[in-house]
Every structure is written in C-alpha cells, then in structure tokens.
Short mmCIF file of C-alpha atoms in Angstrom, two decimals:
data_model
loop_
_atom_site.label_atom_id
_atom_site.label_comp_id
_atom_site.label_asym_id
_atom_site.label_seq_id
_atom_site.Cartn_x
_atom_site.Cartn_y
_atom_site.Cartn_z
CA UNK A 18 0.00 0.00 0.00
CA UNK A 19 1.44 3.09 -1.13
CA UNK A 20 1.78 6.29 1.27
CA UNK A 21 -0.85 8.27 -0.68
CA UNK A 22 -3.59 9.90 0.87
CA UNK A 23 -6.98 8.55 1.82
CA UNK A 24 -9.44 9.17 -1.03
CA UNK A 25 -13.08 7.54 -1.17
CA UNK A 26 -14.14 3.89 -0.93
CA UNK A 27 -14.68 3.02 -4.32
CA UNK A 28 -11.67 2.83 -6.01
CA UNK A 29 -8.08 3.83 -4.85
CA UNK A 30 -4.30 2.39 -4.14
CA UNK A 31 -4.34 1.24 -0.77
CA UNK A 32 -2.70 3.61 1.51
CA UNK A 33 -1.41 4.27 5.27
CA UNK A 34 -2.32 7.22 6.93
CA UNK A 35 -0.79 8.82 10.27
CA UNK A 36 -2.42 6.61 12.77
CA UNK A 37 -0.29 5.00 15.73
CA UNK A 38 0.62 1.48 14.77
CA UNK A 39 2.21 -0.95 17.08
CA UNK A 40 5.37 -0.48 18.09
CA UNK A 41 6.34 -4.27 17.50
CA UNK A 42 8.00 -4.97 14.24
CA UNK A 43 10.76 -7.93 14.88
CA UNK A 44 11.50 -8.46 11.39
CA UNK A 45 13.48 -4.99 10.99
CA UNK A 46 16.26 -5.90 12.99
CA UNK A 47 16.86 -9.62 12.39
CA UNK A 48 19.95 -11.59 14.18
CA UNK A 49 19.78 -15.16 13.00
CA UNK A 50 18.03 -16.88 10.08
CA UNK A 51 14.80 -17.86 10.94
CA UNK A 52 14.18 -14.87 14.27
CA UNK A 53 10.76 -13.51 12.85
CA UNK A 54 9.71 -16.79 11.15
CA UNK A 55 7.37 -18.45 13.87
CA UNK A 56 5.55 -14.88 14.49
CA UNK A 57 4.40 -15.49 10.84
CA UNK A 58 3.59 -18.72 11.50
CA UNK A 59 1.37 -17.58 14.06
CA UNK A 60 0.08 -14.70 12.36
CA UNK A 61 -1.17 -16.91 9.67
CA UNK A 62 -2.73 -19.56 12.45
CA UNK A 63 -4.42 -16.43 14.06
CA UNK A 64 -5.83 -15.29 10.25
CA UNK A 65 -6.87 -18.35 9.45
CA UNK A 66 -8.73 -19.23 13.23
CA UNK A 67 -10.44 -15.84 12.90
CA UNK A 68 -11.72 -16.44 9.69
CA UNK A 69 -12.96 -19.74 10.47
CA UNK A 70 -15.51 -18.80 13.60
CA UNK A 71 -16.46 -16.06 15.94
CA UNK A 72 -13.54 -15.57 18.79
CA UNK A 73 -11.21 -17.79 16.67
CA UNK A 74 -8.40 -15.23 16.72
CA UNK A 75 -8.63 -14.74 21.01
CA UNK A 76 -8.56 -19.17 21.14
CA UNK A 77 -5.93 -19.12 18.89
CA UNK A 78 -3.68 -16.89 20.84
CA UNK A 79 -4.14 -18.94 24.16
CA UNK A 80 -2.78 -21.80 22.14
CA UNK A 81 0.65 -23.03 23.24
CA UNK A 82 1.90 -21.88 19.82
CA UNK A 83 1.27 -18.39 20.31
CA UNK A 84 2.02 -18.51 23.69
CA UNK A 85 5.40 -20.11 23.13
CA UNK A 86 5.99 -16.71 21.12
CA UNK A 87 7.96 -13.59 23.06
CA UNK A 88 5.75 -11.42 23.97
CA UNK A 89 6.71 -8.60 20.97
CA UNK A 90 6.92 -11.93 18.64
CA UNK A 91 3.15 -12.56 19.98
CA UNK A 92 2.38 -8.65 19.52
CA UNK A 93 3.38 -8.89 16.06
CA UNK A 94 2.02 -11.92 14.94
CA UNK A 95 -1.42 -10.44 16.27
CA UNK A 96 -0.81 -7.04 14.47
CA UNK A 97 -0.31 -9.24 11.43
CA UNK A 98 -3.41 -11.01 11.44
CA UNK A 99 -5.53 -8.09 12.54
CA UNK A 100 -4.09 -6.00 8.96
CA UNK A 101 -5.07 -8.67 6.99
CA UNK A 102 -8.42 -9.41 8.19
CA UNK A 103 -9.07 -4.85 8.03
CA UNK A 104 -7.99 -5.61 4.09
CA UNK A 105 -8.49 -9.32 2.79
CA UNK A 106 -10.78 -7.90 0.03
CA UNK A 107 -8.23 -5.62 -1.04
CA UNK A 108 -5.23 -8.41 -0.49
CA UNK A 109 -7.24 -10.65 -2.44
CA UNK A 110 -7.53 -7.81 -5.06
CA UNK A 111 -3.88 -7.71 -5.50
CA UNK A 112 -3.50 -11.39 -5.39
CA UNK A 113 -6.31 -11.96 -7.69
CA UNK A 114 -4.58 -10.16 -10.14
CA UNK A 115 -1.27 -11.78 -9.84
CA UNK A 116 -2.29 -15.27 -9.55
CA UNK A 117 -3.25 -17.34 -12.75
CA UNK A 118 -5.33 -19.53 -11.24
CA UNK A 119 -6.47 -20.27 -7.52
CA UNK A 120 -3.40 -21.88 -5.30
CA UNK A 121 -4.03 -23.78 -2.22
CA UNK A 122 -5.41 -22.02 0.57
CA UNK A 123 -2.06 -22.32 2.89
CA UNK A 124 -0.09 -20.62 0.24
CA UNK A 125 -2.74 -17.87 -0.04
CA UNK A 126 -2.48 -17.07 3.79
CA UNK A 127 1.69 -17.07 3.16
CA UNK A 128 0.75 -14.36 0.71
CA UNK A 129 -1.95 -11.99 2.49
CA UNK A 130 0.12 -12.57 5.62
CA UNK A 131 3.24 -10.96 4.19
CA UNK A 132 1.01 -8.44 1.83
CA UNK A 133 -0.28 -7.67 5.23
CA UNK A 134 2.99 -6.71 6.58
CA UNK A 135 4.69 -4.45 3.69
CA UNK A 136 1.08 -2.58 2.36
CA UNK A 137 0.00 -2.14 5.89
CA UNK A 138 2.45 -2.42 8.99
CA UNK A 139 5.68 -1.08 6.44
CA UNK A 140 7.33 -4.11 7.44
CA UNK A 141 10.29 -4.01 4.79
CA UNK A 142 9.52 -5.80 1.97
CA UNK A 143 12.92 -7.54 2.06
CA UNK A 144 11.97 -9.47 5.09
CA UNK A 145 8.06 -9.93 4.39
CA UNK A 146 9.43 -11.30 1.53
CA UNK A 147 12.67 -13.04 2.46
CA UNK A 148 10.51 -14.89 5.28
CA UNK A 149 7.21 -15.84 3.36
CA UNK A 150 9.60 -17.92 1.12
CA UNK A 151 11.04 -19.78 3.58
CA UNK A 152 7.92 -20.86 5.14
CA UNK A 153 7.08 -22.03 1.53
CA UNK A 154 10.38 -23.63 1.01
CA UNK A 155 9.90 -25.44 5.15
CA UNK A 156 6.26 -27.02 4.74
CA UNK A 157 5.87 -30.01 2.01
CA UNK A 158 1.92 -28.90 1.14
CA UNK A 159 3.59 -25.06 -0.17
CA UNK A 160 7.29 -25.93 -1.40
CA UNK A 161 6.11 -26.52 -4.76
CA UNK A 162 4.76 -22.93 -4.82
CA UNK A 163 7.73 -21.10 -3.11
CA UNK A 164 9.04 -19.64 -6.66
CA UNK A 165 5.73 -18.36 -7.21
CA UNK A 166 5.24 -16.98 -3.68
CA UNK A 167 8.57 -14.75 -4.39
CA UNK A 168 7.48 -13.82 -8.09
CA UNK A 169 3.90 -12.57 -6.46
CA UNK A 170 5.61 -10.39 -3.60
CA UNK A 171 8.15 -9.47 -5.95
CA UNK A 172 6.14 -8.24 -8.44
CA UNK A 173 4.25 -5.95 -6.10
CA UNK A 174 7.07 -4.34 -4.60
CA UNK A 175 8.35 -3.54 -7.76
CA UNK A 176 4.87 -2.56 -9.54
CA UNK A 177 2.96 -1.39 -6.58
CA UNK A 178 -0.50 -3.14 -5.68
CA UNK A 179 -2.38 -1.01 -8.06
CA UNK A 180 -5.90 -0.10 -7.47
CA UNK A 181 -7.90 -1.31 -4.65
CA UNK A 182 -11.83 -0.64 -3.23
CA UNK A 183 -12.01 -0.51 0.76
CA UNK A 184 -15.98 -1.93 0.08
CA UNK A 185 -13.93 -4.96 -0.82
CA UNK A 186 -13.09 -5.56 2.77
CA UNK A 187 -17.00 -6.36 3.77
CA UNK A 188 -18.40 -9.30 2.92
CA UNK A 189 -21.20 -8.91 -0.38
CA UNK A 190 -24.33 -9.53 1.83
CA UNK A 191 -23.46 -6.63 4.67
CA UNK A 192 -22.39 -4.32 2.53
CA UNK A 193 -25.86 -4.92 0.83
CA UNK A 194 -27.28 -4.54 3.79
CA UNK A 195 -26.00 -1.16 4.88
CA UNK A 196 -26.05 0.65 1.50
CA UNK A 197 -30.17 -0.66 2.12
CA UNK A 198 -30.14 0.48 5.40
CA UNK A 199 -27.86 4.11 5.61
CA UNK A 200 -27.39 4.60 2.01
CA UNK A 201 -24.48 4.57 -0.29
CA UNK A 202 -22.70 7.24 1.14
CA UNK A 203 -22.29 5.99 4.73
CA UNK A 204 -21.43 2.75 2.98
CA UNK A 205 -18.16 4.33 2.06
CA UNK A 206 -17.93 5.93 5.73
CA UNK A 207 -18.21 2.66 7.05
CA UNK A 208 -15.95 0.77 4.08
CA UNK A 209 -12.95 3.22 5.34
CA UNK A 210 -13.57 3.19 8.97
CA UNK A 211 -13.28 -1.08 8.93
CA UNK A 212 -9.63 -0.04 7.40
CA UNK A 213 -8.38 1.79 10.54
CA UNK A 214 -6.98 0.63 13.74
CA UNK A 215 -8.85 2.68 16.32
CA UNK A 216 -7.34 3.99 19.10
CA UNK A 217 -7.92 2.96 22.52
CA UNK A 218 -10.83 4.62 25.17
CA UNK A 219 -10.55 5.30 28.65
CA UNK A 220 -13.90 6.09 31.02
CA UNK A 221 -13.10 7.56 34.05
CA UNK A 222 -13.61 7.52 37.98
CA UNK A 223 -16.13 10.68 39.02
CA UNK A 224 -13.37 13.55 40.44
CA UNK A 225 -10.66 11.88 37.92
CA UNK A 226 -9.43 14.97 35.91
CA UNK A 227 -9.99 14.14 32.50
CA UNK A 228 -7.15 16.36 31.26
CA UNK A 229 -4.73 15.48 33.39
CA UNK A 230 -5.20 11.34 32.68
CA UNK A 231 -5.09 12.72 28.81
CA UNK A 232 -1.52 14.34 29.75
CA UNK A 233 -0.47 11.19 31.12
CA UNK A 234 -1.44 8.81 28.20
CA UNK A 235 -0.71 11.60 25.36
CA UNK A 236 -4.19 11.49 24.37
CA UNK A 237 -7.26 13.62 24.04
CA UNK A 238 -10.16 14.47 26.09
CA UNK A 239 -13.57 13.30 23.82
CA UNK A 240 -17.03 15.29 24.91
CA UNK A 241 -18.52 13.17 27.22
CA UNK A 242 -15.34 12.90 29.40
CA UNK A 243 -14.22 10.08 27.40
CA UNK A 244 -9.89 9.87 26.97
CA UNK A 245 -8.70 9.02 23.84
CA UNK A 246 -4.84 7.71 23.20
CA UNK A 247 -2.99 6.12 20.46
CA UNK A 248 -0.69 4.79 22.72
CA UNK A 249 -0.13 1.21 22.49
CA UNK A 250 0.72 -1.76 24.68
CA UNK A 251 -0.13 -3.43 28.02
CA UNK A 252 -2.81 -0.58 29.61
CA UNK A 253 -1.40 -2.29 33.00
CA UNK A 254 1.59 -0.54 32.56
CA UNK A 255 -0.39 3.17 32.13
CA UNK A 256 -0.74 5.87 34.33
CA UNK A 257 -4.04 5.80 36.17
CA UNK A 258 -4.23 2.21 36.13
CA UNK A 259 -3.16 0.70 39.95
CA UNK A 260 -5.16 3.53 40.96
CA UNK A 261 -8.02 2.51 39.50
CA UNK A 262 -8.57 6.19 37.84
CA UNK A 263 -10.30 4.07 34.85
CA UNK A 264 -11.05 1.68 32.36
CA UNK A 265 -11.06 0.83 28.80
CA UNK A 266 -14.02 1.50 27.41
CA UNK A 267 -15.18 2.84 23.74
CA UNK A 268 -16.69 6.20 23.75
CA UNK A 269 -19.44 5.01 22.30
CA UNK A 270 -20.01 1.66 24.92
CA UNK A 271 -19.76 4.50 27.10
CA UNK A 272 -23.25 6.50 25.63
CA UNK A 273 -25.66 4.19 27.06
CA UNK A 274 -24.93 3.80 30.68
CA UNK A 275 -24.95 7.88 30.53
CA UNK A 276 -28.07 7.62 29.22
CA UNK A 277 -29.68 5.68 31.91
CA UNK A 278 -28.52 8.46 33.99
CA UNK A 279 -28.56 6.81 37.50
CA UNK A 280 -27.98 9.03 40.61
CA UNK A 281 -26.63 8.14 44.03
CA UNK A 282 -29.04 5.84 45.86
CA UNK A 283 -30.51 4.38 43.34
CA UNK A 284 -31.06 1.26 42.51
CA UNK A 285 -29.89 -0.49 38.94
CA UNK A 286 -29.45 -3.72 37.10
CA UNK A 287 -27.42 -4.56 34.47
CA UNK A 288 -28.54 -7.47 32.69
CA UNK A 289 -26.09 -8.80 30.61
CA UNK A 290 -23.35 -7.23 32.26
CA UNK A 291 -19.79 -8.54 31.03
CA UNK A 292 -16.99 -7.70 30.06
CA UNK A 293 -18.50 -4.76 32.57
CA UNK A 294 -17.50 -1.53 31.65
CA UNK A 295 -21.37 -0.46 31.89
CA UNK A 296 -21.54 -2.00 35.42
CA UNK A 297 -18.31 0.40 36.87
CA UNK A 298 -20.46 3.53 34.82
CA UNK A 299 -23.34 2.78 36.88
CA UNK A 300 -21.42 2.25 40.25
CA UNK A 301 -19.49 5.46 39.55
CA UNK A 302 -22.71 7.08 39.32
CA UNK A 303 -23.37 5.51 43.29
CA UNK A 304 -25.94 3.75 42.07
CA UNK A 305 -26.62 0.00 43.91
CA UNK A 306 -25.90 -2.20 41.14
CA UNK A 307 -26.55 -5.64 40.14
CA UNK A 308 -24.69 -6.77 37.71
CA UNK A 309 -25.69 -10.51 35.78
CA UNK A 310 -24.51 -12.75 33.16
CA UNK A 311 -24.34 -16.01 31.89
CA UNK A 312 -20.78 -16.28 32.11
CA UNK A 313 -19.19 -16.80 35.07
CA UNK A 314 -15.58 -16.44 33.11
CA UNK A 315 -16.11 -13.56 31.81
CA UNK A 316 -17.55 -11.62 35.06
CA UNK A 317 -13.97 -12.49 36.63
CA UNK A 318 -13.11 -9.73 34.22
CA UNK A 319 -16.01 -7.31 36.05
CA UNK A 320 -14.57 -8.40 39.24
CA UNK A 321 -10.92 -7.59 38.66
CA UNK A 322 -11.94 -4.19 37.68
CA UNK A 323 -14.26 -3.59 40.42
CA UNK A 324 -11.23 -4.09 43.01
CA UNK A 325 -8.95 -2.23 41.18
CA UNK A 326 -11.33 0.92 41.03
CA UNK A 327 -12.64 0.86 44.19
CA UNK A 328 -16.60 0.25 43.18
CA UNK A 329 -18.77 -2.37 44.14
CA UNK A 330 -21.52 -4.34 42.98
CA UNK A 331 -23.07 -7.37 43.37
CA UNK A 332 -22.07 -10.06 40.59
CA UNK A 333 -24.30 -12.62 39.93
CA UNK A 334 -23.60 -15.56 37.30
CA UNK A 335 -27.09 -16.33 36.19
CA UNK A 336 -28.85 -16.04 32.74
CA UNK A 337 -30.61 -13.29 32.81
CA UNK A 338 -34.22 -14.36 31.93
CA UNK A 339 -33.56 -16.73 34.58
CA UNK A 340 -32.94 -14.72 37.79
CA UNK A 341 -35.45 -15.82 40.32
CA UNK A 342 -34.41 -12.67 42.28
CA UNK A 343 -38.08 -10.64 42.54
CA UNK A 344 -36.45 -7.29 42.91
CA UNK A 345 -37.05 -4.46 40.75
CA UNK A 346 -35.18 -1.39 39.79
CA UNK A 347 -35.04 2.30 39.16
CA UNK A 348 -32.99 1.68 36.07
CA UNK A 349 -32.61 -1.34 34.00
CA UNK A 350 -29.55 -1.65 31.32
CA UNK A 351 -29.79 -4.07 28.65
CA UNK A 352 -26.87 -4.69 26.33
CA UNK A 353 -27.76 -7.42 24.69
CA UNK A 354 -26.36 -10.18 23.05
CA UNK A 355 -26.06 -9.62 19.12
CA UNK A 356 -24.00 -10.36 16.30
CA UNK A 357 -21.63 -7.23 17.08
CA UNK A 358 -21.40 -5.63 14.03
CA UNK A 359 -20.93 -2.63 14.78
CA UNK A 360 -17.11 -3.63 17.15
CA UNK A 361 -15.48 -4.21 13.38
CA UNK A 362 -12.70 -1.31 13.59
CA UNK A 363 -11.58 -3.34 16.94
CA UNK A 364 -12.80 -6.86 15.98
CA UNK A 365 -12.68 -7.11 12.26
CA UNK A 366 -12.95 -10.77 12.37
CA UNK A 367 -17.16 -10.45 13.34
CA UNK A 368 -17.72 -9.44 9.59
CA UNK A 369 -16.03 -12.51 8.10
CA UNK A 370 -17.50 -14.61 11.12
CA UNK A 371 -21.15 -13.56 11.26
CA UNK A 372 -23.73 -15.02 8.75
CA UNK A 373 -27.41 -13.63 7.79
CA UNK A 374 -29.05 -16.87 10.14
CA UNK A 375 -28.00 -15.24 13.21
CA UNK A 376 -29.87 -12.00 12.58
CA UNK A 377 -32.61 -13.15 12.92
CA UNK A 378 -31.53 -16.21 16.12
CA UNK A 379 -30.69 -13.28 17.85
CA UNK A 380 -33.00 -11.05 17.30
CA UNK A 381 -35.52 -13.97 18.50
CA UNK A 382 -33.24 -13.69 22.04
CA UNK A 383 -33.43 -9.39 22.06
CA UNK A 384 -37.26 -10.17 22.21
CA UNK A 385 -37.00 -12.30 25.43
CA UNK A 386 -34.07 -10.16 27.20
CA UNK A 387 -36.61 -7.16 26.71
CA UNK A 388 -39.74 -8.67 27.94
CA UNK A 389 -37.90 -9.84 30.77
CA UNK A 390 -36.09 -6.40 31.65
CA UNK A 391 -39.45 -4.90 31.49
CA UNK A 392 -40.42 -6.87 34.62
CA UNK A 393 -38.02 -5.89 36.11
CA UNK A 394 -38.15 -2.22 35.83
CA UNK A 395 -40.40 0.23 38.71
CA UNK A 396 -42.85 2.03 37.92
CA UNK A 397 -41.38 5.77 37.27
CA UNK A 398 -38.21 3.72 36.65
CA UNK A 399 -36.43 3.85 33.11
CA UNK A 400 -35.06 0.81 30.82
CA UNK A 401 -32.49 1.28 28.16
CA UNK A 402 -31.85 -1.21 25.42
CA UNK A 403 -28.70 -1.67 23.59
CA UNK A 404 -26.92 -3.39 21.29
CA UNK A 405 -23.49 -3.11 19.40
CA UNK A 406 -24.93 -4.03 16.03
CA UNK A 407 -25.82 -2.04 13.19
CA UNK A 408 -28.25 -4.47 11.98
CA UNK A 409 -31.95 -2.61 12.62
CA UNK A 410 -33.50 -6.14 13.35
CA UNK A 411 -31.00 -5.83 16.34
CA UNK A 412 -31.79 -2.22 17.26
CA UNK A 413 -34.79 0.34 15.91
CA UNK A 414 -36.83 -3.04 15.21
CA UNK A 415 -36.83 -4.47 18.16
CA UNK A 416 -37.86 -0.92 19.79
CA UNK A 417 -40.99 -0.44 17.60
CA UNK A 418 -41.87 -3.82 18.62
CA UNK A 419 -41.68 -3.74 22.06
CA UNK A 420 -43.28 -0.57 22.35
CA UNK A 421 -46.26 -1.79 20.61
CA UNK A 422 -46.46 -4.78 23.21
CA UNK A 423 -45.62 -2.78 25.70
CA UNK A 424 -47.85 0.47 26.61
CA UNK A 425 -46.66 1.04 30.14
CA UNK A 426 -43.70 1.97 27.96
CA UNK A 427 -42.95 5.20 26.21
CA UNK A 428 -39.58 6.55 24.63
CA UNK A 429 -37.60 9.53 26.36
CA UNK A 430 -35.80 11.23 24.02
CA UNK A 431 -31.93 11.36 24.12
CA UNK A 432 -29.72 14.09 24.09
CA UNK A 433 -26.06 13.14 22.20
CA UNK A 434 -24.64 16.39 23.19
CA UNK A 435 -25.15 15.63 26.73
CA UNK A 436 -23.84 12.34 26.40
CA UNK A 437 -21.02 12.57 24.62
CA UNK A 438 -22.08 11.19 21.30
CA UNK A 439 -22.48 12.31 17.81
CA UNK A 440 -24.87 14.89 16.91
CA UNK A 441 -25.65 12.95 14.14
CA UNK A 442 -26.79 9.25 15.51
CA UNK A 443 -30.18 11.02 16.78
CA UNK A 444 -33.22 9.61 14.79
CA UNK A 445 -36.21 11.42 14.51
CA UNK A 446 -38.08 8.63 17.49
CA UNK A 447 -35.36 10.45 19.96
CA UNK A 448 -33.20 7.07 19.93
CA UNK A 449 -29.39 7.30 18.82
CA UNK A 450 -28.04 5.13 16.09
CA UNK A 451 -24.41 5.46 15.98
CA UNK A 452 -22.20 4.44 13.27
CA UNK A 453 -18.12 3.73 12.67
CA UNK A 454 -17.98 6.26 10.54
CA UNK A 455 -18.96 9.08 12.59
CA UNK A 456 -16.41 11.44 14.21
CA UNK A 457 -14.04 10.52 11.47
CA UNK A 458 -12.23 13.26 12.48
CA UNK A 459 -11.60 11.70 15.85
CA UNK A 460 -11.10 8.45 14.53
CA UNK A 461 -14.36 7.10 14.64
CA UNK A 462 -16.56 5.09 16.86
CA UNK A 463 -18.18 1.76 17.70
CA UNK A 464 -21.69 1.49 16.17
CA UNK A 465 -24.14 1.33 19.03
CA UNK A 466 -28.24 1.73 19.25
CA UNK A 467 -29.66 2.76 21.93
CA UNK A 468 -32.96 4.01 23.32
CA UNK A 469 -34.22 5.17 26.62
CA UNK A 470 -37.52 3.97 27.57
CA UNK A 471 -39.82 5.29 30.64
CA UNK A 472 -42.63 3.22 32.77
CA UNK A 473 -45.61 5.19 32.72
CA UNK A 474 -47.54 3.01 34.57
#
C-alpha cells in the first residue's frame, strides 16, 4: 500500500495514513536466520482461526503456539493477522490479479500474511518477503509454490499493488445490507472506517481529571469525558491504572450507561453485564448495582476491575431471563447479546465470522431479554436497550416492537450532546443510532443503538 492519501471507498491504491501502529516490528532488525519466522507462522494460524468462527483469533492466541511466542513476537504476529483481516478484500484484489489460477489455501495465507505486513504495517519488503519464502520452502503442502510466492511479492514491490476498493473488505451480503439500510454514502464511511486501527478509550472515575489522565497517556479528552490515546501496549503498565482512575471502554459503549442516567441511591441492574465496563459507569454514578450474566468467566473480568477501582456491585452468574431474584429497579440496562457488528474497527474478524441466520436467532433472544427487563423495571423507573450491532433487526426493530407490546412503555428522548455522542446518531423517534464512521475526524466510533424507555404506569 502506497503512502498516498486517503481518497473515497470506491476505487483507490491502498494507503497508510498517520495513525499510531504498534510499536512491534521484529522483522526490521533480524539476528539469525529464521528470528521472525514463527511470528508469521502464528500470524497466519491467528488469520486463518479468525476467519474460520467467531472468537477464533482470542482461542488461537491462548494456544501453546502463540504462547510459546515472546511477547513482541506474539504482539506482532497479532498485528499481522488483525491488517489482513481490516484488508483481505483488497489483499485478495492484488492477489487476484497476480495469480493465474487459484493456489491452495495455505499458500494464499503465506501471501496476504506478508502483503499484510509491507502494504499495511511497512514491514520491509525484504523481510516480508525473504521470510514468506522460507515458510514455503519449510512445509511439504507449499514448497512446490515457493518460486511463485517470491514472483507474487516481488512483483508488487516492484509494480505497486495497483488499485484497490475498501468496500472490498466487507463481505457482499453486509455491505448490501448497509447501502439498504444508511445509504451509499455511509457505505463508504463505514468501508474506510473497517480499514483503521482505532485507538484505545478510557472512562473515568467521578473527580478523575480528565485532562490530566489525557496528559499522562498523550491522548485527548472526547465530549462526554471520554480519553482518547494512540498509545499502544499493556494498559497495565499506564498511568491511572493501579489507581483505579479508569477503564477501557469505547466512547461510544460509554453512551448508554450515561443515558440511563442513574444518581446516588438508586437502585440499577445490568442485565447482561460482562466484560463490565457499563456496570463500573453505573457504580461510579453511586448507584446499587446488580450486575448478571451467563458467564461466570467472563464476570472475573467485572470483578478484577471492580477491586482495582474501588466500586462495588453485586455479581451474579445467572442467565438473565432466569434470575429468580423478585427485585425491581429504578434503572434497567440491557446490552444485549447480538451479532456485534458494529465492534469491526476493533474486531474485524465479526464481519467474516457472522452469517445472515443469526440475525434473525438473535434477534428472536433481544425479544425475550426485553420482555424480561421490562419486569423488572419500577414504575417511574427507566429501561435502556442496547446493542453493538448495526443491523436494525438488532436495534430500531426491536424498539418499535416492544413498544407496541408494551404500553406502560414510552420513549424519552436522548440528548447526544449531553452524552457525549455524535450529533448525528439522533433519529427522529429520539433514539441514537451510531455508526463507525462518525467522528471521522476523531477516529471514529463503535456502532451502538440505543434508546431510553420510561414506565408510565
């Protein structure tokens, strides 16, 4: 990818722009033959587990393989796999021009893995190169191709990739769906935006000075109080973070537990409530939170945090449809499960791994999770429903349908200014639907729905 500058998403040489990339690039510097090698390996592994099912790339790296990796070999080899799966359509572009006829699939991942590397991360080509070959040359299934694997990466350095279209990088059927949906336009919005590496979010502890924690991390305050840092690396190791001043958290995942707007003493349920950033919002707040989910792993996360800030809540590892608790609440949060389309600029892997069925399966489990928070909810009390898809069936859909089965219900209109979100993402019911593409001038966003219902009765 050349170093040209971003143009639109239809047609275009893939370029870098001035984003913060990570810092781990072993290849550069290498000391004996094969140092760099295995990272590949392992980059491919994690490409091709990603690509193969939903959380393939996480399993993958908890593999032995991975883990026998050095930690900046392991940073790498993740970097790796995370550029190509941002631009497989436009790797495949390239390739598809190069390559006479289909090769087998593990010489294909040899050649988007180092494509990867010298388009995107500005590996130099000499090693992408140098070490894609080898890997050929080592495994009997892709020696017979190595002479082809050097022509290919060969021929790009020296001609450049040529054109490329960022709609490439989403699979036929969603971008079909979204040029239906937000129009052709935000397609291309959202077509860039799945090309970027986003940057990393901090929410912070009420009386944390949201300056001062930018000044530490050499980031940016967002509206909303929302940091913002390119800095890369183990957040463990950040300012702020043994004091429990915050937590990662998009600025967008942030929107919806502001716009439950809980106040000290009362009392508030989060329903599906890992990994738990919207739980430590809500205790922040001094509300008396409860805090479910089905997973019982993934609320040690929620209870990590909660020590290390300070906040409490009671955990519970229950479904939530399933509670037999008979409490009710002043506010109800409900993020619920969904395909996650709208996480792509962190977890590009959910576009390759999601498929139309699961729409509409989980769409079928919104319906429940809402009928169930409902009950749960005081009168006076307010619900708000969430989801980190952009799919409407996941989002404005289920809204008008609940509503109409629902008349103790009624909408209270948001306010995006006061909760630090886009101006734009207001519809015209007074719910927000925020997209990637928005604040592109920040860097973008998650996509998130969200509306704020009221009990009337």
């Amino acid at each position: 990818m050349t170093t040209g500058r971003n143009s639109d998403a239809r047609g275009r040489r893939i370029a870098t722009k001035g984003k913060a990339r990570p810092a781990a690039t072993p290849a550069a510097a290498p000391s004996q033959d094969d140092i760099g090698v295995e990272a590949r390996v392992v980059a491919g592994v994690l490409l091709n587990a990603a690509l193969e099912k939903r959380n393939g790339l996480d399993e993958a790296l908890s593999q032995p393989t991975a883990r026998a990796l050095e930690p900046v070999d392991r940073a790498f080899a993740r970097a790796v796999a995370m550029a190509a799966l941002r631009r497989l359509g436009e790797i495949d572009q390239i390739l598809d021009r190069r390559l006479q006829k289909a090769p087998p699939e593990a010489v294909r991942t040899l050649l988007r893995i180092a494509l990867a590397q010298t388009l995107v991360l500005e590996t130099p080509a000499f090693a992408a190169v140098s070490t894609a070959v080898k890997l050929a040359e080592r495994d009997p299934k892709t020696r017979p191709y190595k002479n082809l694997v050097n022509a290919v990466l060969r021929g790009v350095g020296r001609d450049g990739p040529g054109l490329t279209t960022a709609e490439s990088n989403l699979p036929d059927w969603i971008a079909a769906r979204w040029k239906a949906t937000y129009g052709e336009a935000a397609l291309a919005g959202l077509a860039l935006a799945a090309r970027e590496e986003p940057a990393t979010d901090l929410s912070l502890k009420p009386g944390v000075d949201p300056a001062a924690v930018a000044a530490a991390v050499e980031g940016e305050a967002l509206p909303g109080g929302t940091v913002r840092t390119g800095r890369r690396g183990d957040v463990a190791h950040w300012p702020g973070f043994e004091d429990g001043d915050w937590w990662v958290q998009d600025a967008a995942a942030a929107v919806p537990g502001r716009l439950l707007g809980v106040k000290a003493g009362e009392t508030a349920l989060d329903m599906c409530a890992a990994p738990g950033g919207k739980t430590l919002q809500l205790a922040a707040a001094g509300a008396a939170v409860v805090a479910l989910d089905r997973s019982a792993s993934r609320l040690k996360r929620l209870a990590q945090n909660l020590e290390r800030t300070g906040l409490t809540a009671e955990v519970v590892a229950v479904p939530a449809e399933d509670w037999a608790d008979d409490r009710t609440f002043d506010a109800v949060l409900l993020d619920a499960p969904c395909t996650a389309t709208g996480t792509f600029r962190r977890n590009p892997e959910v576009l390759r791994a999601t498929r139309p069925a699961e729409v509409a399966k989980l769409a079928d489990v919104q319906h429940r999770l809402l009928d169930a928070a409902a009950d749960r909810v005081k009168p006076g009390g307010r619900l708000v429903y969430c989801t980190c898809s952009l799919e409407r069936e996941e989002g404005e859909t289920q809204i008008i349908a609940f509503l109409r089965r629902n008349p103790a219900f009624r909408t209270v209109p948001a306010d995006p200014a006061a909760l630090g979100a886009p101006e734009e993402s207001l519809t015209p019911e007074g719910w927000l639907r925020i997209l990637p593409s928005m604040w592109a001038e920040r860097g973008g966003v998650d996509g998130f729905f969200a509306a704020r219902l009221e009990r009337i009765t």
